[in-house]
Coordinates of C-alpha atoms in Angstrom, one line a residue:
M1146 CA 20.0 19.5 -27.3
S1147 CA 22.0 16.6 -28.7
F1148 CA 22.8 13.4 -26.8
S1149 CA 26.3 14.7 -26.1
D1150 CA 24.9 17.5 -24.0
Y1151 CA 23.6 15.2 -21.3
D1152 CA 25.6 13.8 -18.3
L1153 CA 23.3 10.8 -17.8
V1154 CA 20.7 9.0 -19.9
I1155 CA 17.9 7.0 -18.3
V1156 CA 15.9 4.5 -20.3
G1157 CA 12.4 4.2 -18.9
S1158 CA 10.4 6.6 -16.9
G1159 CA 9.1 4.3 -14.2
F1160 CA 9.9 4.6 -10.5
F1161 CA 13.4 3.2 -10.8
G1162 CA 14.4 5.5 -13.7
L1163 CA 12.8 8.6 -12.3
T1164 CA 14.4 8.1 -8.9
V1165 CA 17.9 7.9 -10.4
A1166 CA 17.1 10.9 -12.6
E1167 CA 15.8 13.0 -9.7
R1168 CA 18.8 12.2 -7.5
A1169 CA 21.3 12.9 -10.2
A1170 CA 19.7 16.2 -11.1
T1171 CA 19.1 17.5 -7.5
Q1172 CA 22.1 16.1 -5.7
L1173 CA 24.8 16.2 -8.4
D1174 CA 23.4 19.0 -10.6
K1175 CA 23.7 16.7 -13.6
R1176 CA 21.8 17.1 -16.9
V1177 CA 19.6 14.0 -17.3
L1178 CA 17.7 12.8 -20.3
V1179 CA 14.9 10.3 -19.7
L1180 CA 13.7 8.2 -22.7
D1181 CA 10.5 6.3 -22.8
R1182 CA 9.0 4.4 -25.7
R1183 CA 5.4 5.0 -24.4
G1184 CA 3.5 8.2 -24.8
H1185 CA 3.2 8.8 -21.1
I1186 CA 5.5 9.0 -18.1
G1187 CA 5.5 6.6 -15.2
G1188 CA 5.8 3.1 -16.7
N1189 CA 3.3 0.6 -15.3
A1190 CA 2.5 3.0 -12.4
Y1191 CA 0.8 5.4 -14.8
S1192 CA -2.8 6.4 -13.8
E1193 CA -5.4 8.4 -15.6
A1194 CA -9.0 9.6 -15.1
E1195 CA -11.5 7.5 -16.9
P1196 CA -13.2 10.2 -19.2
E1197 CA -16.8 9.5 -18.5
T1198 CA -16.7 9.2 -14.7
G1199 CA -13.5 11.0 -13.7
I1200 CA -12.5 7.9 -11.6
E1201 CA -8.8 7.4 -11.5
V1202 CA -7.8 4.1 -13.1
H1203 CA -4.4 2.5 -12.9
R1204 CA -3.9 1.5 -16.6
Y1205 CA -1.6 -1.4 -16.0
G1206 CA -3.3 -2.9 -12.9
A1207 CA -3.8 -1.8 -9.4
H1208 CA -0.7 -0.3 -7.7
L1209 CA -0.7 -0.2 -3.9
F1210 CA 2.1 1.6 -2.1
H1211 CA 3.4 0.1 1.1
T1212 CA 6.8 -0.1 2.7
S1213 CA 8.7 -0.6 6.0
N1214 CA 11.7 1.1 4.6
K1215 CA 11.8 4.5 6.4
R1216 CA 14.3 5.9 3.9
V1217 CA 12.0 5.1 1.0
W1218 CA 9.0 6.5 2.9
D1219 CA 10.8 9.7 3.7
Y1220 CA 12.0 10.0 0.1
V1221 CA 8.6 9.5 -1.6
N1222 CA 6.9 12.0 0.8
H1223 CA 9.0 14.8 -0.8
F1224 CA 6.7 14.4 -3.9
T1225 CA 3.3 13.4 -2.6
D1226 CA 1.1 13.2 0.4
F1227 CA -0.6 9.8 1.1
T1228 CA -4.1 8.9 2.0
G1229 CA -4.8 6.5 4.9
Y1230 CA -5.8 3.7 2.5
Q1231 CA -5.2 0.2 3.8
H1232 CA -5.4 -2.6 1.3
R1233 CA -7.9 -5.4 2.0
V1234 CA -8.6 -8.3 -0.4
F1235 CA -11.6 -10.6 -0.5
T1236 CA -12.1 -13.8 -2.5
I1237 CA -15.2 -15.5 -3.8
H1238 CA -15.4 -19.2 -3.7
R1239 CA -18.6 -21.1 -4.6
G1240 CA -20.7 -18.0 -4.1
R1241 CA -19.3 -17.1 -0.7
V1242 CA -16.9 -14.3 0.2
Y1243 CA -13.8 -14.8 2.4
P1244 CA -11.1 -12.3 3.5
M1245 CA -7.5 -12.9 2.4
P1246 CA -4.8 -13.6 3.4
I1247 CA -6.2 -16.6 5.3
N1248 CA -7.0 -15.5 8.9
M1249 CA -9.4 -16.4 11.6
A1250 CA -12.4 -14.9 9.8
T1251 CA -11.5 -17.0 6.7
I1252 CA -11.2 -20.2 8.7
C1253 CA -14.3 -19.7 10.7
E1254 CA -16.4 -18.7 7.7
Y1255 CA -15.1 -21.7 5.7
A1256 CA -15.7 -24.1 8.6
G1257 CA -19.1 -22.6 9.4
R1258 CA -18.4 -22.2 13.1
Y1259 CA -16.3 -20.1 15.4
M1260 CA -12.9 -21.5 16.5
T1261 CA -10.5 -20.2 19.0
P1262 CA -7.0 -19.5 17.6
D1263 CA -5.7 -22.7 19.3
E1264 CA -8.5 -24.7 17.8
A1265 CA -7.8 -23.2 14.3
R1266 CA -4.1 -24.1 14.6
T1267 CA -5.0 -27.7 15.5
W1268 CA -7.5 -27.9 12.6
V1269 CA -5.0 -26.6 10.0
A1270 CA -2.3 -28.8 11.4
E1271 CA -4.5 -31.9 11.1
Q1272 CA -5.4 -31.1 7.5
A1273 CA -1.8 -30.3 6.6
S1274 CA -0.5 -33.6 8.0
E1275 CA -1.7 -35.4 4.9
I1276 CA 1.6 -34.6 3.2
D1277 CA 5.0 -33.9 4.8
S1278 CA 6.3 -30.6 3.4
K1279 CA 9.7 -32.0 2.8
D1280 CA 8.2 -34.7 0.5
A1281 CA 6.1 -32.4 -1.6
K1282 CA 6.9 -32.8 -5.3
N1283 CA 4.8 -30.1 -6.8
F1284 CA 2.9 -26.9 -6.1
E1285 CA -0.3 -28.7 -5.1
E1286 CA 1.4 -31.1 -2.7
K1287 CA 3.4 -28.2 -1.2
G1288 CA 0.2 -26.2 -0.7
I1289 CA -1.6 -29.1 1.0
S1290 CA 1.4 -29.7 3.2
L1291 CA 1.4 -26.1 4.5
I1292 CA -2.3 -25.2 4.8
G1293 CA -4.2 -28.5 4.3
R1294 CA -6.3 -29.7 1.4
P1295 CA -9.6 -27.9 2.2
L1296 CA -8.1 -24.4 2.3
Y1297 CA -5.7 -25.2 -0.6
E1298 CA -8.5 -26.4 -2.9
A1299 CA -10.8 -23.5 -2.0
F1300 CA -8.5 -20.6 -2.3
F1301 CA -5.4 -21.7 -4.3
R1302 CA -6.0 -24.5 -6.7
G1303 CA -8.4 -22.8 -9.2
Y1304 CA -6.8 -19.4 -8.8
T1305 CA -3.3 -20.8 -9.5
A1306 CA -4.5 -22.8 -12.5
K1307 CA -5.9 -19.6 -14.0
Q1308 CA -2.9 -17.5 -13.1
W1309 CA -0.4 -20.0 -14.6
Q1310 CA -2.7 -21.7 -17.2
T1311 CA -1.2 -24.9 -15.9
D1312 CA -2.4 -27.7 -13.6
P1313 CA -0.9 -26.9 -10.2
K1314 CA 0.4 -30.5 -10.2
E1315 CA 2.7 -29.5 -13.0
L1316 CA 4.2 -26.5 -11.2
P1317 CA 7.3 -26.8 -9.1
A1318 CA 6.8 -26.9 -5.3
A1319 CA 9.0 -23.9 -4.9
T1320 CA 6.4 -21.8 -6.7
F1321 CA 4.2 -22.0 -3.6
S1322 CA 5.5 -19.2 -1.4
R1323 CA 4.8 -19.8 2.2
L1324 CA 1.7 -17.6 2.7
P1325 CA 1.1 -17.1 6.4
V1326 CA -2.0 -18.3 8.1
R1327 CA -2.9 -15.6 10.6
Y1328 CA -4.5 -16.9 13.8
N1329 CA -6.2 -13.6 14.5
F1330 CA -8.8 -11.4 12.7
N1331 CA -6.3 -9.0 11.1
N1332 CA -7.3 -8.8 7.4
R1333 CA -4.9 -6.1 6.3
Y1334 CA -3.2 -7.5 3.2
F1335 CA 0.1 -5.9 3.9
N1336 CA 1.9 -5.7 7.3
D1337 CA 4.2 -2.9 6.4
T1338 CA 4.8 0.1 8.7
Y1339 CA 3.7 2.6 6.0
E1340 CA 0.9 2.4 3.6
G1341 CA -1.3 4.6 1.5
L1342 CA -2.1 5.9 -2.0
P1343 CA -0.9 9.2 -3.4
V1344 CA -3.4 11.9 -2.7
D1345 CA -3.4 13.3 -6.3
G1346 CA -2.7 10.0 -8.0
Y1347 CA 0.4 8.2 -9.3
T1348 CA 0.9 10.3 -12.5
A1349 CA 0.9 13.6 -10.5
W1350 CA 3.5 12.0 -8.2
L1351 CA 5.7 10.8 -11.0
E1352 CA 5.5 14.1 -12.9
K1353 CA 6.7 15.9 -9.8
M1354 CA 9.7 13.7 -9.6
A1355 CA 10.6 14.7 -13.2
D1356 CA 9.8 18.4 -12.7
H1357 CA 13.4 19.8 -12.5
P1358 CA 15.2 22.0 -15.0
N1359 CA 18.0 19.5 -15.3
I1360 CA 15.7 16.7 -16.4
E1361 CA 14.3 16.3 -19.9
V1362 CA 11.8 13.5 -20.6
R1363 CA 11.3 12.4 -24.2
L1364 CA 8.3 10.2 -24.8
N1365 CA 7.5 8.1 -27.8
T1366 CA 11.2 7.4 -28.2
D1367 CA 12.5 3.9 -28.4
Y1368 CA 16.0 3.6 -27.0
F1369 CA 17.1 1.1 -29.6
D1370 CA 16.3 3.6 -32.4
V1371 CA 18.7 6.2 -30.9
R1372 CA 21.2 4.0 -29.0
D1373 CA 23.9 4.5 -31.6
D1374 CA 23.6 8.3 -31.2
I1375 CA 24.4 8.3 -27.5
P1376 CA 28.1 8.7 -26.9
A1377 CA 29.6 5.6 -25.4
A1378 CA 31.2 7.7 -22.6
T1379 CA 27.8 8.9 -21.4
P1380 CA 26.5 6.8 -18.5
T1381 CA 23.2 5.1 -19.2
V1382 CA 20.8 3.4 -16.8
Y1383 CA 18.7 0.9 -18.8
T1384 CA 15.4 -0.3 -17.2
G1385 CA 14.0 -2.1 -20.2
P1386 CA 13.9 -5.9 -20.8
L1387 CA 17.4 -7.4 -20.1
D1388 CA 17.2 -9.9 -22.9
R1389 CA 16.0 -7.3 -25.4
Y1390 CA 19.1 -5.2 -24.8
F1391 CA 21.3 -8.1 -25.9
D1392 CA 19.0 -9.0 -28.8
Y1393 CA 18.0 -12.2 -27.0
S1394 CA 21.4 -13.7 -27.6
Q1395 CA 21.2 -16.0 -24.6
G1396 CA 17.5 -16.8 -25.2
W1397 CA 14.2 -15.2 -24.3
L1398 CA 13.4 -14.9 -20.6
G1399 CA 9.9 -16.0 -19.7
W1400 CA 7.3 -13.7 -18.2
R1401 CA 3.6 -13.8 -17.2
T1402 CA 1.5 -10.9 -18.4
L1403 CA -2.0 -9.5 -17.6
D1404 CA -4.9 -8.5 -19.9
F1405 CA -7.4 -6.0 -18.6
E1406 CA -11.1 -5.7 -19.5
Q1407 CA -12.4 -2.3 -18.4
E1408 CA -16.1 -1.5 -18.2
V1409 CA -18.1 1.6 -17.1
L1410 CA -21.2 0.5 -15.2
R1411 CA -24.0 3.1 -15.6
T1412 CA -26.6 1.6 -13.3
T1413 CA -24.8 1.6 -10.0
G1414 CA -22.3 3.6 -8.1
D1415 CA -20.9 0.6 -6.3
F1416 CA -20.4 -2.8 -8.0
Q1417 CA -18.7 -4.9 -5.3
G1418 CA -18.2 -2.8 -2.2
T1419 CA -14.4 -3.1 -2.1
S1420 CA -11.4 -2.3 -4.3
V1421 CA -10.3 -5.9 -5.1
M1422 CA -12.3 -9.1 -5.3
N1423 CA -10.5 -12.3 -6.2
Y1424 CA -12.3 -15.1 -7.9
A1425 CA -10.9 -18.5 -6.8
D1426 CA -13.1 -20.8 -8.9
E1427 CA -11.6 -22.1 -12.1
D1428 CA -14.8 -21.7 -14.1
V1429 CA -14.5 -17.9 -13.7
P1430 CA -12.0 -16.9 -16.4
Y1431 CA -10.6 -13.8 -14.7
T1432 CA -8.5 -13.8 -11.5
R1433 CA -9.9 -10.6 -10.0
I1434 CA -12.0 -7.5 -10.4
H1435 CA -10.8 -4.1 -9.4
E1436 CA -13.3 -1.3 -8.7
F1437 CA -11.2 1.8 -8.6
R1438 CA -13.5 4.2 -6.9
H1439 CA -12.8 2.3 -3.6
F1440 CA -9.1 3.2 -3.7
H1441 CA -10.1 6.8 -3.1
P1442 CA -13.3 7.0 -1.0
E1443 CA -12.3 10.5 0.1
R1444 CA -12.8 11.9 -3.4
A1445 CA -16.2 13.6 -3.3
N1446 CA -16.2 14.3 -7.0
Y1447 CA -16.7 10.7 -8.1
P1448 CA -20.2 10.1 -9.4
S1449 CA -22.8 8.3 -7.2
D1450 CA -24.5 6.5 -10.1
K1451 CA -21.6 5.2 -12.2
T1452 CA -18.5 3.1 -11.4
V1453 CA -15.5 1.6 -13.3
I1454 CA -14.5 -2.0 -13.0
V1455 CA -11.5 -3.8 -14.5
R1456 CA -11.3 -7.6 -14.9
A1457 CA -7.8 -9.0 -14.9
F1458 CA -6.8 -12.1 -16.9
S1459 CA -3.4 -13.8 -16.6
R1460 CA -1.5 -15.7 -19.3
A1461 CA 2.0 -16.4 -20.5
A1462 CA 3.6 -13.3 -22.2
D1463 CA 4.7 -13.2 -25.8
K1464 CA 7.6 -11.1 -26.8
D1465 CA 5.3 -8.2 -27.8
D1466 CA 3.3 -8.3 -24.6
E1467 CA 3.9 -6.2 -21.5
P1468 CA 5.8 -8.4 -19.0
Y1469 CA 4.7 -8.4 -15.4
Y1470 CA 6.0 -11.4 -13.4
P1471 CA 9.2 -13.3 -14.1
I1472 CA 8.5 -17.0 -14.5
N1473 CA 11.9 -18.0 -13.2
T1474 CA 12.2 -21.6 -14.4
P1475 CA 15.6 -23.3 -14.0
E1476 CA 16.1 -22.6 -17.7
D1477 CA 15.3 -18.9 -17.1
R1478 CA 17.8 -18.7 -14.3
A1479 CA 20.5 -20.2 -16.4
K1480 CA 19.9 -17.7 -19.2
L1481 CA 19.8 -14.9 -16.5
E1482 CA 23.3 -15.8 -15.3
S1483 CA 24.6 -15.5 -18.8
Y1484 CA 22.8 -12.1 -19.3
R1485 CA 24.3 -10.9 -16.0
E1486 CA 27.8 -11.6 -17.2
L1487 CA 27.0 -9.6 -20.4
A1488 CA 25.5 -6.8 -18.3
K1489 CA 28.6 -6.6 -16.1
A1490 CA 30.8 -6.3 -19.1
E1491 CA 28.6 -3.7 -20.6
A1492 CA 29.3 -1.3 -17.7
G1493 CA 32.9 -1.4 -18.7
T1494 CA 32.5 -1.0 -22.5
R1495 CA 29.5 1.4 -22.8
N1496 CA 28.9 2.7 -19.3
V1497 CA 25.5 1.0 -19.1
L1498 CA 23.9 -0.1 -15.8
F1499 CA 20.8 -2.3 -15.6
G1500 CA 18.1 -1.7 -13.1
G1501 CA 14.4 -2.0 -12.4
R1502 CA 12.0 -4.9 -12.8
L1503 CA 12.7 -5.6 -16.4
G1504 CA 16.4 -4.8 -16.4
T1505 CA 17.1 -7.2 -13.6
Y1506 CA 14.4 -9.9 -14.2
K1507 CA 13.0 -9.5 -10.8
Y1508 CA 9.5 -8.8 -9.6
L1509 CA 9.9 -5.5 -7.7
D1510 CA 7.2 -3.8 -5.8
M1511 CA 7.3 0.0 -6.1
H1512 CA 9.0 0.6 -2.8
M1513 CA 11.6 -2.1 -3.7
A1514 CA 12.3 -0.4 -7.1
I1515 CA 12.7 3.0 -5.4
G1516 CA 15.0 1.5 -2.7
S1517 CA 17.1 -0.3 -5.3
A1518 CA 17.4 2.9 -7.4
L1519 CA 18.5 4.9 -4.3
S1520 CA 21.2 2.2 -3.7
M1521 CA 22.4 2.4 -7.3
F1522 CA 22.7 6.1 -7.1
D1523 CA 24.5 6.0 -3.7
N1524 CA 26.9 3.1 -4.5
K1525 CA 27.5 3.4 -8.3
I1526 CA 26.4 6.6 -9.9
A1527 CA 27.4 9.2 -7.3
P1528 CA 30.9 7.7 -6.9
Y1529 CA 31.3 7.7 -10.7
F1530 CA 30.7 11.4 -10.9
T1531 CA 32.3 12.6 -7.7
E1532 CA 35.2 10.2 -7.4
G1533 CA 35.8 9.0 -10.9
R1534 CA 35.1 5.5 -9.8
P1535 CA 34.3 3.0 -12.7
L1536 CA 30.7 1.9 -13.0
D1537 CA 30.0 -1.4 -11.3
G1538 CA 27.8 -3.5 -13.5
S1539 CA 27.2 -6.4 -11.1
V1540 CA 23.6 -7.3 -10.3
D1541 CA 22.8 -8.5 -6.8
D1542 CA 20.2 -11.2 -6.1

């Protein structure tokens, strides 16, 4: 089929793109073409079995599904069942292991004694009183003002220096999100209503979303190689890098990226006893180790004498790297505003909408990407096809 035979073109086969494609195909009976430059479906959520062990590995870093949005939860359950997995994270600092986020177990283990919740609140408040939060001038001062110097230096200083490759004193105070201190022993990483992992893996879930006679997926196809062949009247949802679409005309938007070092261990069936272990100390070059067998303890076919671990390293992204986290400096925000104006105009001239993590320069968890895609379909794409309404290219914060 030629490009003129399709009602809608989607650039990118991640969760955002496939959600829009599935809705347009099933709800509007539209013919949808999905393009992806990679050789596999699913974007960064792609998972695959490691050949030697059969253990499912998330190629682009661990993906944990969680949401409190019932509409999103009901939607995704059309395509997969979920396990009862609940994510828990631990961190190693100076040879000792602590649960994260900071909770009563973390505080008591760090202090070397039991505290009541009231005693822990008093202890943290005393430590945090060193710096008034409103006077904090950088990331380090902000962290100390919120959780105190001992907890900050143990769990955030070295980890942040590795994550950003920058002394935390050189990072803006706003970079330190207010991470809650839990004054109970709840060590669930997420507090969302719904949580779990897809029973048959992410790739099976994503393939089911695309399994419709109205949807064609073309892999190994770079949109920019075929863009001029797509009729200007054909609506396009672009989920690639926003600045790349406009040939970096307003400047390059900064991102952090991750490098992964995968290893099959053949002398043990359990390396660390948990799915994710963070390494807080700066002299350890990686930020965390994933051991993927622990994401699916229910799978009896995993070998008992082998395991797969993946070390994650963080650094600034170059233009050819896979972008993960927007840096969002003031300079980035200024460029983003210019790109948003261009994107808004592009909806009127070429019927192009921008969505997803890369297309909006936002870090979106999976559930957020799906929810955003459902909103785009409801508010922009469906009215375009059913009412003849012009496409709205505005991007909300």
